[in-house]
C-alpha atoms as one frame of an Amber mdcrd trajectory, in Angstrom:
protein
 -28.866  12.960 -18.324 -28.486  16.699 -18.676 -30.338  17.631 -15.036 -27.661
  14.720 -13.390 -24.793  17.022 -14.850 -26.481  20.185 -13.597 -27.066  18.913
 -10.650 -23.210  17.316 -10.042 -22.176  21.104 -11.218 -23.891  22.770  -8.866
 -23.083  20.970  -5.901 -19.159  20.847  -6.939 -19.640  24.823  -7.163 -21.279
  25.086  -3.867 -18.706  22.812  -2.070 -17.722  23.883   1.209 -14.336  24.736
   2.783 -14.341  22.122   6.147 -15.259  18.620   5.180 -17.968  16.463   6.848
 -17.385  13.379   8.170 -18.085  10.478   5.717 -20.228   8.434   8.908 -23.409
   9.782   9.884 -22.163  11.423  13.232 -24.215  10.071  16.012 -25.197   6.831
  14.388 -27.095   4.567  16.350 -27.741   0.854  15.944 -30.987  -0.854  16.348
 -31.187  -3.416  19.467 -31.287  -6.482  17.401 -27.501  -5.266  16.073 -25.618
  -7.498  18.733 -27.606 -10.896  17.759 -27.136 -10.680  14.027 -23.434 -10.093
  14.195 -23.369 -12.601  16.349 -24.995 -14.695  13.929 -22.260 -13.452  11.074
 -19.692 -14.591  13.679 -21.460 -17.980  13.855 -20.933 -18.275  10.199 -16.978
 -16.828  10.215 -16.414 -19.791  12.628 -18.241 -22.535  11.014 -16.500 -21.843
   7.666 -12.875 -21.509   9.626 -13.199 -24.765  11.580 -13.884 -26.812   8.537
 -11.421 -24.864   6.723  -8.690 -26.190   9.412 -10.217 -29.321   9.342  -9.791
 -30.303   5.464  -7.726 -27.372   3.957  -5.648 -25.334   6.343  -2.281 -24.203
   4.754  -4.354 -24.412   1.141  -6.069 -21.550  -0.711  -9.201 -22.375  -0.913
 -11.776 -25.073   0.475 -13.943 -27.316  -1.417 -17.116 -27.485   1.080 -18.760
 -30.302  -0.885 -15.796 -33.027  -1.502 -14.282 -31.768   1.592 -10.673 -31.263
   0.224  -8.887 -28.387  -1.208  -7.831 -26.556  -4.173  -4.998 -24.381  -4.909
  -5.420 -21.540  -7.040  -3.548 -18.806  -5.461   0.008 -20.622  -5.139  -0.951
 -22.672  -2.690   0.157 -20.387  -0.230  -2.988 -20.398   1.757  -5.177 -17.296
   0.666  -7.870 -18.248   2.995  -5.343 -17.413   5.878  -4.222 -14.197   4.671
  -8.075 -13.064   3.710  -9.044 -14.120   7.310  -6.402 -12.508   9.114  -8.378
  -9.248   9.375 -11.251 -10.721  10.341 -10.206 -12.936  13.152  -8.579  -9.542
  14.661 -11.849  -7.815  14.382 -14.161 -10.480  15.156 -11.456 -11.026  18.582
 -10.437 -14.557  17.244  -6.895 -13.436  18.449  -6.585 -17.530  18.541  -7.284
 -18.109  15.709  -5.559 -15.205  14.442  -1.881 -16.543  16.226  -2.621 -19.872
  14.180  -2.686 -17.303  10.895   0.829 -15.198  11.922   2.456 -18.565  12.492
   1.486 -20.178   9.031   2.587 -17.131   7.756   5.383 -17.112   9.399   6.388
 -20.590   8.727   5.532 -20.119   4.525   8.476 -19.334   1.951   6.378 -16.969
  -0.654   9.448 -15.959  -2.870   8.840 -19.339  -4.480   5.085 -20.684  -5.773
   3.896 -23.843  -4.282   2.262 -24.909  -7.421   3.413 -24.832 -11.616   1.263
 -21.446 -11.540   2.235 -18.250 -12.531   2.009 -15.764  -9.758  -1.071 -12.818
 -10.181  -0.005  -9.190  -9.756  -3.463  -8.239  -8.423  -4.545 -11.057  -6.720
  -1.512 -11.388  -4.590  -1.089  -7.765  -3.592  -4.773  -7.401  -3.273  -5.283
 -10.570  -0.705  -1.536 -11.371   0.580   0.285  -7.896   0.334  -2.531  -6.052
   1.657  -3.852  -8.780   3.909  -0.638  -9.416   5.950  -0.144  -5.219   6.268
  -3.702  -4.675   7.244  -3.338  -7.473   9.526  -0.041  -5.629  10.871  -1.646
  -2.386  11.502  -4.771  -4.103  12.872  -2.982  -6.023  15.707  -0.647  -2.553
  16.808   2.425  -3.198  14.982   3.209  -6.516  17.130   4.185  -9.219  14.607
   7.046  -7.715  11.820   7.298 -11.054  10.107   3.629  -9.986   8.449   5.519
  -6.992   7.235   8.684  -9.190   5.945   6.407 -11.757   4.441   5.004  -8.996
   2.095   8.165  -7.379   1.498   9.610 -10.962  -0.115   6.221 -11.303  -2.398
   6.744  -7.658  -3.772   9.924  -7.922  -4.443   9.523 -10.912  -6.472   6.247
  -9.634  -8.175   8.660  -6.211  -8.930   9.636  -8.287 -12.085   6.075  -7.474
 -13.545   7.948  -4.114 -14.323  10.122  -4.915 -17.371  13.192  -2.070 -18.029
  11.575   1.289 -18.561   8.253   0.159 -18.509   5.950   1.602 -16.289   3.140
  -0.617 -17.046   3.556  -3.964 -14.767   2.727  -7.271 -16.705   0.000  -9.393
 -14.875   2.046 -12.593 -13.827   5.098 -13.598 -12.761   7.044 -16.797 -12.764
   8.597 -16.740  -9.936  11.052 -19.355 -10.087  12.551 -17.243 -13.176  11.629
 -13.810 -12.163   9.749 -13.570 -15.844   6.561 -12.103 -16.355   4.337 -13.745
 -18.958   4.520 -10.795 -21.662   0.748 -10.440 -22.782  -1.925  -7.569 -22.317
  -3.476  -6.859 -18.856  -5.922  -4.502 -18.084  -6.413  -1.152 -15.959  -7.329
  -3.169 -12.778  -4.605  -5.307 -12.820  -1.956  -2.766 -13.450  -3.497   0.109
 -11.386  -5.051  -1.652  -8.293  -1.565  -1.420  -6.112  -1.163   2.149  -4.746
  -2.555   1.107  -1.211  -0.808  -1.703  -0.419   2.268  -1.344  -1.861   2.490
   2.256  -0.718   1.376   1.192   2.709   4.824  -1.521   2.344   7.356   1.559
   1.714   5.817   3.322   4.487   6.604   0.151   6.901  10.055  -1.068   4.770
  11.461   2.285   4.770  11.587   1.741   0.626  10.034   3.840  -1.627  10.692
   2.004  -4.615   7.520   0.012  -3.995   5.085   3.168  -3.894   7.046   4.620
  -6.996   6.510   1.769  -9.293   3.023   1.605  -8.130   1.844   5.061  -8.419
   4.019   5.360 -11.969   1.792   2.405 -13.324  -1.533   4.768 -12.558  -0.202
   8.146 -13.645   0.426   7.020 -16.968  -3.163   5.367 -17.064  -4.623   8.871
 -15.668  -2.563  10.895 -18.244  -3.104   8.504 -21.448  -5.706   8.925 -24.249
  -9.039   8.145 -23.283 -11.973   6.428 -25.151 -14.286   8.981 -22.516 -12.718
  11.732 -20.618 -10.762  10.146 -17.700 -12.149   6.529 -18.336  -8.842   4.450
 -19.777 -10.216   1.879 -22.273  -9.602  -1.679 -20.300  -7.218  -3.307 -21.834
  -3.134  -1.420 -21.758  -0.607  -3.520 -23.578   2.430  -3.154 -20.791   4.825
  -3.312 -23.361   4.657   0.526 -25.103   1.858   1.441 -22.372  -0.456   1.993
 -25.428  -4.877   0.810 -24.765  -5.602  -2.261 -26.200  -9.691  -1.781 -27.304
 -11.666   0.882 -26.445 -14.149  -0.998 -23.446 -14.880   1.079 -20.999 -17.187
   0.107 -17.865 -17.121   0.147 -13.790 -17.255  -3.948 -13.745 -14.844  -6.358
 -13.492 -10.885  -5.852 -15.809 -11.299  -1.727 -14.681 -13.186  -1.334 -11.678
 -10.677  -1.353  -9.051  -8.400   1.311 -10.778 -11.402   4.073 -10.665 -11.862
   2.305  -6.909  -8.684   3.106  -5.987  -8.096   6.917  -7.408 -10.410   8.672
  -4.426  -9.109   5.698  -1.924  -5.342   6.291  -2.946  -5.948  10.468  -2.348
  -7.519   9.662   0.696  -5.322   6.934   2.383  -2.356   9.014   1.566  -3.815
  13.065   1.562  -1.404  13.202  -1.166  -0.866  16.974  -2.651  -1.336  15.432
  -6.266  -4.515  15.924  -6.775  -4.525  14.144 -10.004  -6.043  11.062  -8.238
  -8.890  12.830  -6.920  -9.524  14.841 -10.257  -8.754  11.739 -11.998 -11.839
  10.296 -10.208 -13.782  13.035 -10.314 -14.012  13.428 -14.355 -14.666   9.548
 -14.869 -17.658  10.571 -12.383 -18.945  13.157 -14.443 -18.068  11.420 -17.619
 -20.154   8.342 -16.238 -23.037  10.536 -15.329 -23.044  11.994 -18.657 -22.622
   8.970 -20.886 -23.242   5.713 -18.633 -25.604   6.604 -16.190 -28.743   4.395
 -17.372 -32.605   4.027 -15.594 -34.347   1.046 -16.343 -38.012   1.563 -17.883
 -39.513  -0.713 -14.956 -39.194   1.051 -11.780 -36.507   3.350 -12.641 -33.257
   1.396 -11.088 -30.334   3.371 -11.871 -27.370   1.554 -13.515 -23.787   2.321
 -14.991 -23.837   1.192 -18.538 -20.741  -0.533 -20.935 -19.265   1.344 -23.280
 -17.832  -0.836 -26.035 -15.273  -0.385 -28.842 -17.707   0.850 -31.281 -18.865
   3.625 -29.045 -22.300   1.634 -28.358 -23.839   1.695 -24.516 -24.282  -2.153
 -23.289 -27.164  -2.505 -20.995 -25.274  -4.395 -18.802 -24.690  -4.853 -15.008
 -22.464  -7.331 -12.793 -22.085  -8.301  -9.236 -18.553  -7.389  -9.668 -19.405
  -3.884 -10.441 -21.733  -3.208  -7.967 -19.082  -2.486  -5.397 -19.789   1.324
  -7.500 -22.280   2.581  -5.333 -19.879   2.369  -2.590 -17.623   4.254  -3.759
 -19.532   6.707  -5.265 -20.683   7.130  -1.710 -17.677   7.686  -0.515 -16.401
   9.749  -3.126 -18.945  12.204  -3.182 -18.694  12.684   0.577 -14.823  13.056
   0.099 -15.604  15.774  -2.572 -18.337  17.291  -0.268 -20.943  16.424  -3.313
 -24.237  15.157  -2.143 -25.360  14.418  -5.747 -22.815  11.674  -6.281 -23.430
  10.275  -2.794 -27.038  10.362  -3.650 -26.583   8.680  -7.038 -24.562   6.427
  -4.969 -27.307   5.434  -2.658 -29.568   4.569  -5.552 -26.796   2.943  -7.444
 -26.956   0.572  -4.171 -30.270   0.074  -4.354 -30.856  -0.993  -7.773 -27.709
  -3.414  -6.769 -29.899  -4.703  -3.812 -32.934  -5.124  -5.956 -30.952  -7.869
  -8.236 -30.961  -9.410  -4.319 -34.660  -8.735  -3.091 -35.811  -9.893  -6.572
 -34.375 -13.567  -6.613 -35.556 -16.939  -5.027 -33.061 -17.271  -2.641 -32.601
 -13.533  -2.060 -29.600 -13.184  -3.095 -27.912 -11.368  -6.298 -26.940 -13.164
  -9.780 -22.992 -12.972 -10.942 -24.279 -10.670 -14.470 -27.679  -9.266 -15.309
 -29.203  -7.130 -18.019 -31.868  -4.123 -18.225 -33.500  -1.545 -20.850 -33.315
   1.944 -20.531 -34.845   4.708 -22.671 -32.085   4.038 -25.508 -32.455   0.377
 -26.021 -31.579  -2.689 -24.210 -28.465  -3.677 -26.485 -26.012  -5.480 -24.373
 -23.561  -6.973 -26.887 -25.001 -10.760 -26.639 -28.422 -12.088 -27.357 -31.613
 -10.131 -26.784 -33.685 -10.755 -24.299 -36.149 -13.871 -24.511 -39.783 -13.669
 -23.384 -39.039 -14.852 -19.854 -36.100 -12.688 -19.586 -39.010  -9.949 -20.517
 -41.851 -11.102 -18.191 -38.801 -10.939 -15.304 -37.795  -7.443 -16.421 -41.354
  -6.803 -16.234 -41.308  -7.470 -12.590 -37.770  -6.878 -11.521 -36.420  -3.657
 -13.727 -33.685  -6.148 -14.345 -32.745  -9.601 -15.543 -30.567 -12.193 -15.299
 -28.232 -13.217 -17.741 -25.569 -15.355 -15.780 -27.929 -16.943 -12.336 -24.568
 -18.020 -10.428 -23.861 -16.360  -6.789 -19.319 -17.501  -5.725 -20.123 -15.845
  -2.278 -19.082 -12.461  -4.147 -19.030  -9.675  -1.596 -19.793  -6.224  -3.625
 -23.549  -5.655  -3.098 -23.385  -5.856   0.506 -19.922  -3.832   0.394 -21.696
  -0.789  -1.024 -25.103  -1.626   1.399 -22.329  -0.900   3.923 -21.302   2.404
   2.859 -25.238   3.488   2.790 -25.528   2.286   6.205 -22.728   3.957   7.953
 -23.373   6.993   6.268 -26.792   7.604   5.990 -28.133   5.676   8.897 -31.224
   4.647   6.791 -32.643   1.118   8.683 -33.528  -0.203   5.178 -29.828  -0.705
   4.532 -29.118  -2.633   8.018 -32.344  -4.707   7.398 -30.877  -5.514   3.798
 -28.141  -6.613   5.462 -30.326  -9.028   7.889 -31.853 -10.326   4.952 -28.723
 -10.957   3.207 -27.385 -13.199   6.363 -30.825 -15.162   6.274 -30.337 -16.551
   3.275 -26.717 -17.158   3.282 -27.857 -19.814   6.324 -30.549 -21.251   4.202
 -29.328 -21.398   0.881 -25.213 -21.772   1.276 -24.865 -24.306   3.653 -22.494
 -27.069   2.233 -20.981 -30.656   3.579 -18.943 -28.522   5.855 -18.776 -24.975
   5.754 -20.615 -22.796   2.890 -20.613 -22.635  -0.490 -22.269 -20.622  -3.545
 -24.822 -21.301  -5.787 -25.296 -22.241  -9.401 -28.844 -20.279  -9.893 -29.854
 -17.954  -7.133 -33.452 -17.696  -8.946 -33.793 -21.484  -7.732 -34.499 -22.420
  -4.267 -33.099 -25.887  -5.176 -29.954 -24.870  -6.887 -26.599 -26.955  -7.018
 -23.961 -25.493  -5.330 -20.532 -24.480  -6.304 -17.976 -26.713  -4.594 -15.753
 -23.825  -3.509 -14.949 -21.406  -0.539 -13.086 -18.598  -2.282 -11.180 -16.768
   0.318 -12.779 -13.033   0.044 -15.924 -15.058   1.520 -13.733 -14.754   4.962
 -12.354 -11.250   4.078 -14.742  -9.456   2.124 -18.426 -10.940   2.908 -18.332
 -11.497   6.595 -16.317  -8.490   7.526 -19.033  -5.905   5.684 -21.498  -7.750
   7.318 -19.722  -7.753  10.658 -18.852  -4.050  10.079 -22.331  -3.260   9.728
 -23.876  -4.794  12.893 -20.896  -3.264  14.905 -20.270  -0.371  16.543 -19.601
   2.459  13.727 -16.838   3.851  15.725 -15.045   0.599  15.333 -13.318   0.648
  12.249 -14.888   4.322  11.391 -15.060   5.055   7.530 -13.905   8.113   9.091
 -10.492   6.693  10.090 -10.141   3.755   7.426  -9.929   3.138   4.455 -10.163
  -0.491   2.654  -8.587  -2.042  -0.115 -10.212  -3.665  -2.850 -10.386  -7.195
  -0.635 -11.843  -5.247   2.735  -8.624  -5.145   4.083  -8.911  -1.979   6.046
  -5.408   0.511   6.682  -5.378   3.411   8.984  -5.681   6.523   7.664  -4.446
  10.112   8.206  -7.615  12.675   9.324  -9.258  14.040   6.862  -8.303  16.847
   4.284 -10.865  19.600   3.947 -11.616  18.269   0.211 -10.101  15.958  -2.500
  -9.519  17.259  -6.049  -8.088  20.867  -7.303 -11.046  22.525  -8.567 -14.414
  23.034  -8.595 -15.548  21.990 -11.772 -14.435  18.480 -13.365 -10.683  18.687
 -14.362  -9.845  17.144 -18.218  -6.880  15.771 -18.292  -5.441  16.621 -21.571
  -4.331  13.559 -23.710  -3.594  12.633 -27.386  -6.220  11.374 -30.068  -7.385
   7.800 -28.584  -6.306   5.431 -30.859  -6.052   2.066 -29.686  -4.407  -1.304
 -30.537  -6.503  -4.503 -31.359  -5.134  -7.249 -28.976  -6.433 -10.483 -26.548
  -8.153  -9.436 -23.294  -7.080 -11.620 -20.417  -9.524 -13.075 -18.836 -12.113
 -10.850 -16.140 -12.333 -12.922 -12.767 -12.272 -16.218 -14.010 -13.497 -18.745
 -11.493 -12.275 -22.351 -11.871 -14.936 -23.728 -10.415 -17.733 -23.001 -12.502
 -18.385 -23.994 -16.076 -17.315 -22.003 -18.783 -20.396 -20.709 -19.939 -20.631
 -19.048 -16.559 -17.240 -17.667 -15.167
């Protein structure tokens, strides 16, 4: 790993003064472009219709028994996620349908016994409805109101002097549920809810927000600039020492180059921040497998051992490393970014069905520990094949591999990343078809797999808006003039600063001897719908 931190060295000290743009200037799309986005439309509107027809006003449908489920407060998340893209996709009827169930729903209050989820809410509802604002010029306030009563009542996560939010929120008593929550879940707000004190005129909703993070940027550190997972929102203080990209963290290093970019903040300690968890990645986590030489970000676990582990959660990575490193004018990062992507798409091009597995394992030059079972002999002969293999087969119409396939496409222009996409869309229609709409898959390494009688609402916000994105014209919604949260809900940004971060060599923050507390994780992601064994 010593040439990667050369290299990232070098190109930091050789950074120039004017930015570039992030797109490829000039980019050009290939003829067939207009059919296959037509054919993503095709599957936007499928999965809408039967959405109306058996669920509308409910979070999520159930494409197989043809009813609904309710796991987000039944306040309709499958509205709010599609908001965004019914505006893009020019389903402005569809789109007044949205505003007016908005509109017409009373969020201070949760339409089911559930708590109320920090994250998820902001992330899909907060974020949705203000994307949604921006995206449709400014024209319907009550998106911006409808926000402004869900953060108020999720402003309750914040208990006294604590700057550390808890992760849910009863709303009908306005009491968090006092346990530990992790670095995503506390530090995956600045966007959205600084995006709401821009539009309320109150900046009480940015300060809590960006408080939560700078703590987590300036507290000890299990690797320089990498906060162990777990943060126990009571004293602020890590809980374990687990540090990785994927799913209970990934979001918060997401969100330090988005936030300094969104925002061209003069605190560079977002973009610095960002940039040492980089370089502390590339010197400690940056793995190759021993079969074709995929490049992976490894675990890091509480007794200081690398897990040889990858997810499709974390795989959103190379996107933002692609990002990033254009951001911070360094090609190496971008360029570890793009093969980051492509080992990601490999877990795809490998499979049955041709599309990626929920968590999968590799071997590298150090070992192929990943914390669990080693691999059997057909794990082995698959690894053999693949440089990979798969440890949990399930696909929930997760977005993040073709996320970061849409980064490499608008900015290097490279056909293999719009074809990946074309591939991706083939076997959606082949292999997720449901009753009525689509649906995932229990084993993507099985042609004949099961499916997973859900429709989780980023499969409208996330999947079919990247994949929209990337058939359609780059100047529309321009990495160059957007930038999206964590659910693809894009929000207009300011032009460009020069660069992002204060120097030209990694900045350390400086922090007190890691020493963390021993505590439950909550659980990463956890989908309902599968069995335990796999979620």
């Amino acid at each position: 790993m010593t040439s990667f931190r050369w290299w990232f060295l070098a190109a930091l000290a050789a950074s120039v003064v004017k930015a570039e743009p992030v797109q490829l200037p000039g980019l050009k799309l290939p003829p067939s472009a207009a059919f296959h986005q037509s054919e993503v439309k095709e599957l936007f509107v499928t999965s809408i219709e039967a959405y109306q027809t058996y669920a509308w006003g409910h979070d999520d449908l159930l494409p197989i028994s043809k009813t609904f489920f309710d796991g987000r407060n039944g306040w309709g998340a499958s509205i709010a996620d599609a908001m965004g893209s019914m505006w893009i996709m020019g389903l402005t009827d569809w789109f007044e349908q949205a505003v007016n169930h908005t509109a017409n729903t009373d969020f201070s209050i949760s339409h089911t016994s559930d708590t109320v989820s920090l994250f998820e809410t902001t992330i899909r509802f907060v974020g949705g409805f203000l994307s949604a604002y921006e995206l449709s010029g400014e024209k319907y306030p009550i998106l911006v109101e409808k926000a402004q009563d869900l953060a108020d009542q999720m402003a309750y996560a914040w208990v006294g002097n604590q700057v550390i939010p808890y992760g849910y929120i009863d709303f009908a008593s306005q009491q968090p549920t006092l346990a530990t929550s992790n670095i995503a879940e506390a530090g995956t707000l600045t966007m959205e809810w600084n995006r709401l004190s821009q539009y309320t005129g109150n900046s009480t909703y940015q300060a809590l927000a960006e408080g939560s993070v700078q703590h987590m940027i300036h507290m000890p550190t299990p690797l320089p600039s990498m906060p162990a997972q777990g943060i126990n929102p009571a004293n602020g203080k890590p809980v374990g020492g687990y540090v990785t990209w994927g799913g209970g963290s990934d979001s918060y290093f997401e969100y330090l180059i988005k936030y300094a970019r969104l925002t061209n903040t003069d605190d560079n300690s977002y973009a610095d921040a960002w940039l040492t968890a980089v370089d502390s990645s590339m010197k400690t986590l940056l793995k190759s497998s021993t079969v074709d030489d995929w490049l992976y970000l490894a675990d890091y676990d509480d007794k200081k051992k690398i897990r040889h582990v990858g997810s499709h959660l974390a795989c959103f990575y190379g996107g933002n490393w692609i990002l990033g490193g254009k951001l911070t004018n360094n090609a190496t990062v971008v360029n570890i970014g793009l093969q980051l992507t492509d080992a990601c798409w490999n877990t795809y091009a490998s499979t049955a069905t041709g599309i990626g597995p929920e968590v999968f394992a590799y071997i590298s030059s150090d070992g192929n520990y990943t914390g669990g079972t080693a691999p059997d002999q057909q794990h082995l002969d698959f690894y053999d094949q693949h440089g990979f293999y798969i440890t949990a087969p399930d696909y929930i119409l997760r977005p993040e591999v073709l996320e970061s396939n849409f980064y490499a496409w608008r900015v290097t222009g490279d056909q293999k990343y719009f074809n990946n996409a074309v591939s991706a869309v083939a076997s959606f229609k082949k292999y997720l078809p449901a009753d009525v709409a689509y649906a995932g898959i229990y084993d993507v390494n099985n042609a004949d797999s099961d499916k997973v009688d859900d429709m989780e609402s980023f499969w409208f916000a996330e999947v079919l808006k990247y994949l929209y994105l990337t058939f359609d014209d780059p100047n529309h919604i321009s990495l160059d003039e957007y930038v999206f949260n964590t659910e693809c809900h894009p929000f207009k940004a300011p032009p460009a600063k020069s660069n992002y971060g204060s120097d030209s060599v990694p900045h350390i923050v400086p922090s007190q001897p890691f020493i963390p507390e021993s505590a439950p994780l909550p659980a990463v992601s956890p989908i309902s719908k599968l069995p335990l064994s796999l979620s």
